[in-house]
């Protein structure tokens, strides 16, 4: 049976439940995922004197072919994006600035250092998002940045974050879609602190200074990302969930929830509705923690499906900014992007192909038997047939055929590096 025939049959099955498949496809087309550039080069970046990755995060593996120049990284991203249906965004970090061989300290970075990225984004119809880089730097060697006891160090990072918001604003203006500028810091202690309050007070003051600078919200949105622990900050993280949740609420900033940054039995899917009741917008870093915040490639697992369901059933597609955050150097990096991003889109499609209103109603009526029965039955509805049709319609490879393109690219480009 052809893709079209399979699609027609599947469509009928969904239509029985009042799901308008054509509408679902139109909606899906307009959802942009923010694809993180750092999967392409193991969070290396292009600084003139690059420092080893620090900040308690880690990339393992040495699969050949990683991008070592901006041109290579953009080419690899283009390849991956050509295998992913829809129009998306690319998420940059400050270390991906292009300074023409000149050493430019991070607190001196300006929009001009990202001109090539913006030009490329325009050519490819992409939006851009941004992150200041507060790790892999001598001034972050103590494991403290915005909360550092030394004022000069704090000032350096404050200025870096202020400059970053302006770079975000520049992206938003140039590309006609607001950039999300997300602040994540590694600050914390390996061992039990004797004072938890003082570093948090300093972080609060630093953030106040960063956000005191006026940046146009039409072009740049500010987010803050919490964490529960990192390598070397096992006992205490300054920017904890409660810290940023309160900070964001009081100061009208976005909270960014990373799926690897909570206790193992705590899920982001269960937090989304609570966040949406109190904030207009919410940002996500969709990742896959395996035993710890390991940043594995996102797979179509129960939690990913549940996250997508929460966004869709709460009618929040335009309120949740979906970004990805994983880095695996043990497999082909273009494939990693493709697998993870296609899965995020698949999860959203799956969520739209569920009779969400009917299931809500059953719950309201206390009919938990039917709620469970239908939720389970829908797991084996022919959602793959709709996905295949969608890929075909969007002009990207259907099913696993994208793998052939990655293999060819590997032979022709990646292995020759
Ligand atoms: C680290 C955070 C952070 C980084 C990226 C590179 O635990 O998740 O978002 O992964 O900024
Ligand atoms: Zn993250």
Short mmCIF file of C-alpha atoms and ligand atoms in Angstrom, two decimals:
data_model
loop_
_atom_site.label_atom_id
_atom_site.label_comp_id
_atom_site.label_asym_id
_atom_site.label_seq_id
_atom_site.Cartn_x
_atom_site.Cartn_y
_atom_site.Cartn_z
CA UNK A 1 0.00 0.00 0.00
CA UNK A 2 1.21 3.47 -0.82
CA UNK A 3 1.84 6.23 1.70
CA UNK A 4 -1.25 7.96 0.37
CA UNK A 5 -3.45 4.89 0.78
CA UNK A 6 -2.18 4.24 4.28
CA UNK A 7 -2.82 7.86 5.09
CA UNK A 8 -6.40 7.77 3.84
CA UNK A 9 -7.17 4.72 5.96
CA UNK A 10 -5.54 6.19 9.05
CA UNK A 11 -7.32 9.47 8.51
CA UNK A 12 -10.66 7.67 8.59
CA UNK A 13 -9.80 6.04 11.90
CA UNK A 14 -9.05 9.43 13.44
CA UNK A 15 -12.03 11.13 11.86
CA UNK A 16 -14.31 8.70 13.65
CA UNK A 17 -13.17 10.44 16.80
CA UNK A 18 -13.76 13.89 15.41
CA UNK A 19 -10.08 14.60 14.78
CA UNK A 20 -9.56 16.79 11.72
CA UNK A 21 -6.32 15.39 10.32
CA UNK A 22 -5.89 18.07 7.66
CA UNK A 23 -6.14 20.74 10.31
CA UNK A 24 -3.65 18.89 12.49
CA UNK A 25 -1.18 18.86 9.62
CA UNK A 26 -1.62 22.60 9.03
CA UNK A 27 -1.01 23.27 12.73
CA UNK A 28 2.05 21.05 12.81
CA UNK A 29 3.58 22.86 9.83
CA UNK A 30 3.65 26.07 11.83
CA UNK A 31 5.39 24.74 14.92
CA UNK A 32 9.04 25.70 15.16
CA UNK A 33 11.49 23.76 17.27
CA UNK A 34 14.65 25.50 18.43
CA UNK A 35 17.47 23.21 17.33
CA UNK A 36 20.60 23.65 19.45
CA UNK A 37 23.75 24.21 17.41
CA UNK A 38 25.98 22.62 20.05
CA UNK A 39 25.13 19.01 19.15
CA UNK A 40 27.21 19.60 16.02
CA UNK A 41 30.56 20.18 17.71
CA UNK A 42 30.25 18.86 21.26
CA UNK A 43 29.76 22.39 22.69
CA UNK A 44 33.20 23.41 21.42
CA UNK A 45 32.48 26.77 19.84
CA UNK A 46 34.83 28.92 17.77
CA UNK A 47 36.68 31.08 20.26
CA UNK A 48 40.22 31.91 19.26
CA UNK A 49 41.65 30.14 22.31
CA UNK A 50 38.97 27.58 23.10
CA UNK A 51 38.90 26.21 26.63
CA UNK A 52 37.93 22.72 27.61
CA UNK A 53 34.24 22.15 28.32
CA UNK A 54 33.47 22.97 31.95
CA UNK A 55 30.45 23.81 34.09
CA UNK A 56 29.64 20.28 35.20
CA UNK A 57 28.30 19.18 31.84
CA UNK A 58 30.02 16.58 29.73
CA UNK A 59 30.06 15.18 26.22
CA UNK A 60 31.28 11.63 25.69
CA UNK A 61 32.28 9.86 22.50
CA UNK A 62 34.60 10.59 19.61
CA UNK A 63 32.62 9.85 16.48
CA UNK A 64 34.52 11.28 13.53
CA UNK A 65 33.49 14.33 11.55
CA UNK A 66 32.58 16.95 14.10
CA UNK A 67 32.31 20.50 12.80
CA UNK A 68 35.37 22.61 13.53
CA UNK A 69 34.46 25.82 11.70
CA UNK A 70 31.29 27.91 11.48
CA UNK A 71 30.98 26.94 7.81
CA UNK A 72 31.10 23.25 8.67
CA UNK A 73 28.61 23.63 11.49
CA UNK A 74 26.17 25.52 9.27
CA UNK A 75 26.54 22.95 6.50
CA UNK A 76 25.84 20.14 8.97
CA UNK A 77 22.83 21.99 10.34
CA UNK A 78 21.53 22.51 6.83
CA UNK A 79 21.86 18.80 6.16
CA UNK A 80 19.96 17.90 9.33
CA UNK A 81 17.28 20.53 8.71
CA UNK A 82 16.74 19.17 5.21
CA UNK A 83 15.72 15.86 6.80
CA UNK A 84 13.32 17.40 9.32
CA UNK A 85 9.85 18.50 8.22
CA UNK A 86 8.87 22.12 8.89
CA UNK A 87 10.58 25.48 9.42
CA UNK A 88 12.59 25.73 12.57
CA UNK A 89 15.00 27.82 14.61
CA UNK A 90 18.65 27.47 15.54
CA UNK A 91 19.86 28.07 19.06
CA UNK A 92 23.33 29.59 19.43
CA UNK A 93 25.72 30.08 22.32
CA UNK A 94 28.09 33.01 22.72
CA UNK A 95 31.08 30.76 21.99
CA UNK A 96 29.81 30.44 18.41
CA UNK A 97 30.65 34.08 17.66
CA UNK A 98 32.84 34.78 14.64
CA UNK A 99 35.58 37.27 15.43
CA UNK A 100 37.84 36.86 12.42
CA UNK A 101 40.77 35.49 14.38
CA UNK A 102 40.67 38.37 16.84
CA UNK A 103 40.43 37.62 20.57
CA UNK A 104 37.19 39.22 21.73
CA UNK A 105 36.38 38.70 25.39
CA UNK A 106 32.86 37.51 26.04
CA UNK A 107 31.84 40.75 27.74
CA UNK A 108 32.78 42.55 24.49
CA UNK A 109 30.74 40.46 22.08
CA UNK A 110 28.42 42.43 19.83
CA UNK A 111 25.82 41.78 17.15
CA UNK A 112 28.47 42.20 14.45
CA UNK A 113 30.11 38.98 15.61
CA UNK A 114 26.98 37.12 14.57
CA UNK A 115 26.42 38.71 11.17
CA UNK A 116 27.24 35.50 9.31
CA UNK A 117 24.77 33.54 11.38
CA UNK A 118 22.04 36.08 10.73
CA UNK A 119 22.77 36.14 7.00
CA UNK A 120 22.62 32.35 6.93
CA UNK A 121 19.42 32.27 8.99
CA UNK A 122 17.81 34.68 6.52
CA UNK A 123 18.86 32.57 3.55
CA UNK A 124 17.42 29.48 5.18
CA UNK A 125 14.27 31.03 6.63
CA UNK A 126 15.29 30.24 10.21
CA UNK A 127 14.79 32.06 13.50
CA UNK A 128 17.68 32.32 15.96
CA UNK A 129 17.85 31.95 19.74
CA UNK A 130 20.76 32.73 22.01
CA UNK A 131 22.61 31.86 25.20
CA UNK A 132 25.42 33.64 27.02
CA UNK A 133 28.19 31.11 27.73
CA UNK A 134 29.09 31.13 31.43
CA UNK A 135 31.35 28.07 31.37
CA UNK A 136 34.48 26.85 29.55
CA UNK A 137 36.29 30.04 30.61
CA UNK A 138 39.02 30.89 33.15
CA UNK A 139 36.61 33.23 34.96
CA UNK A 140 34.31 30.24 35.54
CA UNK A 141 37.06 27.96 36.83
CA UNK A 142 35.90 28.27 40.45
CA UNK A 143 32.53 26.89 39.45
CA UNK A 144 30.98 30.27 40.24
CA UNK A 145 30.02 33.10 37.88
CA UNK A 146 27.11 35.45 38.60
CA UNK A 147 27.21 34.42 42.27
CA UNK A 148 31.00 34.63 42.65
CA UNK A 149 32.20 36.41 45.82
CA UNK A 150 34.61 38.45 43.70
CA UNK A 151 32.89 41.52 42.34
CA UNK A 152 35.09 41.84 39.27
CA UNK A 153 34.24 38.32 38.16
CA UNK A 154 30.56 38.99 38.72
CA UNK A 155 30.77 42.23 36.72
CA UNK A 156 32.42 40.43 33.83
CA UNK A 157 29.59 37.89 33.62
CA UNK A 158 26.91 40.53 34.17
CA UNK A 159 28.25 42.47 31.21
CA UNK A 160 28.39 39.31 29.15
CA UNK A 161 24.71 38.65 29.88
CA UNK A 162 23.69 42.23 29.11
CA UNK A 163 25.53 42.05 25.79
CA UNK A 164 23.84 38.73 25.11
CA UNK A 165 20.37 40.21 25.49
CA UNK A 166 21.34 42.83 22.94
CA UNK A 167 22.53 40.15 20.56
CA UNK A 168 19.18 38.40 21.08
CA UNK A 169 17.40 41.66 20.30
CA UNK A 170 19.44 41.99 17.11
CA UNK A 171 18.46 38.45 16.05
CA UNK A 172 14.81 39.19 16.72
CA UNK A 173 14.84 42.43 14.76
CA UNK A 174 16.72 41.05 11.80
CA UNK A 175 14.73 37.84 11.53
CA UNK A 176 11.34 39.19 12.48
CA UNK A 177 10.80 36.64 15.24
CA UNK A 178 11.75 37.23 18.87
CA UNK A 179 14.87 35.44 20.07
CA UNK A 180 14.87 33.61 23.36
CA UNK A 181 17.97 34.51 25.34
CA UNK A 182 18.42 31.95 28.06
CA UNK A 183 20.71 32.31 31.04
CA UNK A 184 22.09 29.13 32.52
CA UNK A 185 24.96 29.25 34.98
CA UNK A 186 26.89 26.34 36.48
CA UNK A 187 27.28 27.92 39.94
CA UNK A 188 27.28 25.56 42.86
CA UNK A 189 29.32 23.58 45.39
CA UNK A 190 30.62 20.04 45.35
CA UNK A 191 30.20 19.68 49.08
CA UNK A 192 27.72 20.75 51.71
CA UNK A 193 27.64 24.54 51.91
CA UNK A 194 27.91 26.44 55.17
CA UNK A 195 25.90 29.27 53.66
CA UNK A 196 23.26 28.74 51.03
CA UNK A 197 21.79 32.20 51.19
CA UNK A 198 24.68 34.51 50.33
CA UNK A 199 25.45 33.09 46.85
CA UNK A 200 21.73 33.20 46.01
CA UNK A 201 21.54 36.79 47.17
CA UNK A 202 24.43 37.64 44.89
CA UNK A 203 22.84 35.80 41.96
CA UNK A 204 19.64 37.74 42.52
CA UNK A 205 21.53 41.04 42.52
CA UNK A 206 23.45 40.09 39.38
CA UNK A 207 20.25 39.19 37.56
CA UNK A 208 18.66 42.46 38.64
CA UNK A 209 21.57 44.32 37.07
CA UNK A 210 21.37 42.27 33.89
CA UNK A 211 17.65 42.88 33.47
CA UNK A 212 17.81 46.55 34.47
CA UNK A 213 19.08 47.26 30.96
CA UNK A 214 16.20 47.95 28.61
CA UNK A 215 15.93 45.47 25.74
CA UNK A 216 12.93 45.45 23.42
CA UNK A 217 10.63 42.56 24.32
CA UNK A 218 9.22 42.47 20.84
CA UNK A 219 12.59 41.14 19.71
CA UNK A 220 14.11 39.43 22.73
CA UNK A 221 12.59 37.27 25.45
CA UNK A 222 14.61 36.53 28.60
CA UNK A 223 14.63 33.11 30.21
CA UNK A 224 16.38 31.62 33.23
CA UNK A 225 17.21 27.92 33.52
CA UNK A 226 17.49 26.08 36.83
CA UNK A 227 19.25 22.86 37.68
CA UNK A 228 19.29 20.37 40.54
CA UNK A 229 22.93 19.29 40.39
CA UNK A 230 25.94 19.07 38.09
CA UNK A 231 29.28 17.30 38.10
CA UNK A 232 31.19 19.19 40.80
CA UNK A 233 28.06 20.86 42.13
CA UNK A 234 26.43 17.79 43.61
CA UNK A 235 25.55 19.28 46.97
CA UNK A 236 24.28 22.70 46.05
CA UNK A 237 23.28 24.61 42.95
CA UNK A 238 22.77 28.35 43.40
CA UNK A 239 20.21 28.67 40.60
CA UNK A 240 17.80 26.05 41.85
CA UNK A 241 14.24 25.55 40.62
CA UNK A 242 12.67 27.50 43.48
CA UNK A 243 15.18 30.29 43.04
CA UNK A 244 14.39 30.87 39.37
CA UNK A 245 10.69 30.13 39.67
CA UNK A 246 10.37 32.92 42.19
CA UNK A 247 12.72 35.18 40.31
CA UNK A 248 10.88 34.75 37.02
CA UNK A 249 7.45 35.27 38.59
CA UNK A 250 8.46 38.44 40.37
CA UNK A 251 10.33 39.91 37.44
CA UNK A 252 8.18 38.78 34.57
CA UNK A 253 10.82 36.56 32.99
CA UNK A 254 10.41 33.15 31.40
CA UNK A 255 11.28 30.00 33.28
CA UNK A 256 13.09 27.47 31.16
CA UNK A 257 12.56 23.89 32.27
CA UNK A 258 15.21 21.40 31.16
CA UNK A 259 13.93 17.82 31.31
CA UNK A 260 17.26 16.65 32.76
CA UNK A 261 17.31 19.14 35.62
CA UNK A 262 14.95 17.59 38.15
CA UNK A 263 14.93 14.69 40.55
CA UNK A 264 14.58 11.39 38.70
CA UNK A 265 10.92 10.79 39.54
CA UNK A 266 9.94 14.39 38.90
CA UNK A 267 8.73 15.06 35.36
CA UNK A 268 8.54 18.27 33.36
CA UNK A 269 5.28 17.08 31.79
CA UNK A 270 3.67 17.36 35.21
CA UNK A 271 4.95 20.93 35.69
CA UNK A 272 3.72 22.49 32.44
CA UNK A 273 0.09 23.05 33.50
CA UNK A 274 1.14 24.67 36.78
CA UNK A 275 3.50 26.98 34.95
CA UNK A 276 0.92 27.94 32.35
CA UNK A 277 -1.56 29.00 35.01
CA UNK A 278 0.82 31.67 36.20
CA UNK A 279 2.95 32.72 33.22
CA UNK A 280 2.09 33.74 29.72
CA UNK A 281 5.09 31.93 28.26
CA UNK A 282 7.27 29.01 29.21
CA UNK A 283 10.46 27.65 27.64
CA UNK A 284 11.71 24.07 27.49
CA UNK A 285 15.00 22.30 26.95
CA UNK A 286 13.92 18.88 25.86
CA UNK A 287 16.65 16.43 26.68
CA UNK A 288 16.90 12.81 27.85
CA UNK A 289 18.53 12.11 31.17
CA UNK A 290 19.75 8.53 31.60
CA UNK A 291 20.47 8.03 35.32
CA UNK A 292 21.72 11.62 35.50
CA UNK A 293 21.55 14.81 33.42
CA UNK A 294 23.33 12.96 30.63
CA UNK A 295 21.80 14.83 27.69
CA UNK A 296 21.15 11.77 25.54
CA UNK A 297 19.43 12.20 22.17
CA UNK A 298 15.69 12.64 22.60
CA UNK A 299 13.69 9.50 21.80
CA UNK A 300 9.95 9.03 21.42
CA UNK A 301 9.46 7.82 24.96
CA UNK A 302 6.52 8.20 27.32
CA UNK A 303 7.78 11.44 28.85
CA UNK A 304 8.30 13.09 25.47
CA UNK A 305 4.78 12.09 24.44
CA UNK A 306 3.39 13.37 27.72
CA UNK A 307 5.16 16.73 27.35
CA UNK A 308 3.69 17.12 23.88
CA UNK A 309 0.25 16.14 25.16
CA UNK A 310 0.43 18.76 27.90
CA UNK A 311 1.31 21.46 25.38
CA UNK A 312 -1.39 20.41 22.93
CA UNK A 313 -4.24 19.58 25.30
CA UNK A 314 -3.74 22.85 27.16
CA UNK A 315 -3.86 24.74 23.89
CA UNK A 316 -0.41 26.18 24.58
CA UNK A 317 1.45 25.70 21.30
CA UNK A 318 2.02 29.45 21.07
CA UNK A 319 2.96 29.77 24.73
CA UNK A 320 5.60 27.08 25.08
CA UNK A 321 8.92 27.68 23.36
CA UNK A 322 10.30 24.27 22.58
CA UNK A 323 14.08 24.00 22.46
CA UNK A 324 16.26 20.91 22.38
CA UNK A 325 19.33 20.30 24.51
CA UNK A 326 21.28 17.09 24.01
CA UNK A 327 24.80 16.25 22.95
CA UNK A 328 26.04 12.85 21.98
CA UNK A 329 29.49 12.51 20.40
CA UNK A 330 29.32 8.73 20.14
CA UNK A 331 27.09 8.73 17.06
CA UNK A 332 26.84 10.70 13.83
CA UNK A 333 26.00 14.22 14.97
CA UNK A 334 23.80 15.06 11.98
CA UNK A 335 21.83 11.90 12.72
CA UNK A 336 21.58 12.90 16.38
CA UNK A 337 19.93 16.20 15.43
CA UNK A 338 17.67 14.46 12.94
CA UNK A 339 16.54 11.74 15.33
CA UNK A 340 15.92 14.09 18.24
CA UNK A 341 14.12 16.79 16.28
CA UNK A 342 11.99 14.38 14.26
CA UNK A 343 10.98 12.75 17.53
CA UNK A 344 9.93 16.06 19.06
CA UNK A 345 7.75 16.75 16.02
CA UNK A 346 6.38 13.20 16.05
CA UNK A 347 5.40 13.61 19.69
CA UNK A 348 3.50 16.80 18.88
CA UNK A 349 1.74 15.11 15.98
CA UNK A 350 0.85 12.17 18.18
CA UNK A 351 -0.58 14.54 20.80
CA UNK A 352 -2.81 16.20 18.21
CA UNK A 353 -4.10 12.81 17.08
CA UNK A 354 -5.65 12.01 20.42
CA UNK A 355 -9.28 12.88 21.23
CA UNK A 356 -8.14 15.20 24.00
CA UNK A 357 -11.49 16.89 24.61
CA UNK A 358 -13.29 13.59 24.90
CA UNK A 359 -10.70 12.24 27.32
CA UNK A 360 -10.97 15.39 29.44
CA UNK A 361 -14.70 14.96 29.55
CA UNK A 362 -14.40 11.35 30.72
CA UNK A 363 -12.20 12.49 33.57
CA UNK A 364 -14.68 15.19 34.56
CA UNK A 365 -17.39 12.54 34.67
CA UNK A 366 -15.23 10.32 36.81
CA UNK A 367 -15.19 7.67 34.12
CA UNK A 368 -11.65 6.49 34.73
CA UNK A 369 -12.24 3.08 33.17
CA UNK A 370 -12.96 4.54 29.76
CA UNK A 371 -10.26 7.17 30.18
CA UNK A 372 -7.62 4.48 30.68
CA UNK A 373 -9.04 2.15 28.05
CA UNK A 374 -9.05 4.82 25.34
CA UNK A 375 -5.69 6.25 26.25
CA UNK A 376 -4.23 2.78 25.87
CA UNK A 377 -6.05 2.01 22.62
CA UNK A 378 -4.87 5.25 21.05
CA UNK A 379 -1.27 4.18 21.59
CA UNK A 380 -1.68 1.73 18.69
CA UNK A 381 -3.71 3.94 16.38
CA UNK A 382 -1.99 4.38 12.99
CA UNK A 383 -0.18 7.59 13.79
CA UNK A 384 2.88 6.44 11.78
CA UNK A 385 0.83 6.59 8.58
CA UNK A 386 0.04 10.26 9.21
CA UNK A 387 3.66 10.96 10.07
CA UNK A 388 4.89 9.34 6.83
CA UNK A 389 2.37 11.32 4.81
CA UNK A 390 3.42 14.52 6.57
CA UNK A 391 7.10 13.92 5.78
CA UNK A 392 6.29 13.24 2.14
CA UNK A 393 4.11 16.30 1.87
CA UNK A 394 6.82 18.45 3.43
CA UNK A 395 9.42 17.14 1.00
CA UNK A 396 11.64 15.33 3.50
CA UNK A 397 12.61 11.66 3.51
CA UNK A 398 9.93 9.22 4.64
CA UNK A 399 10.61 6.69 7.42
CA UNK A 400 14.25 5.64 7.79
CA UNK A 401 15.21 6.69 4.27
CA UNK A 402 16.82 9.85 5.71
CA UNK A 403 19.57 7.58 7.01
CA UNK A 404 20.83 7.00 3.47
CA UNK A 405 21.34 10.72 3.07
CA UNK A 406 23.24 10.94 6.33
CA UNK A 407 25.43 8.01 5.32
CA UNK A 408 26.23 9.63 1.99
CA UNK A 409 27.00 12.95 3.71
CA UNK A 410 29.22 11.11 6.13
CA UNK A 411 31.25 9.57 3.29
CA UNK A 412 31.41 12.71 1.19
CA UNK A 413 31.85 15.34 3.86
CA UNK A 414 32.20 14.27 7.49
CA UNK A 415 34.82 11.53 7.11
CA UNK A 416 36.97 13.77 4.93
CA UNK A 417 37.40 16.36 7.68
C1 LIG B 1 23.31 22.55 31.33
C2 LIG B 1 22.14 23.22 30.72
C3 LIG B 1 22.43 24.14 29.57
C4 LIG B 1 23.46 23.61 28.60
C5 LIG B 1 23.57 24.38 27.31
C6 LIG B 1 24.81 24.05 26.56
O1 LIG B 1 22.99 21.57 32.23
O2 LIG B 1 21.19 22.28 30.35
O3 LIG B 1 21.25 24.48 28.95
O4 LIG B 1 23.21 22.27 28.28
O5 LIG B 1 23.44 25.71 27.54
ZN1 LIG B 2 19.51 22.97 29.22
#
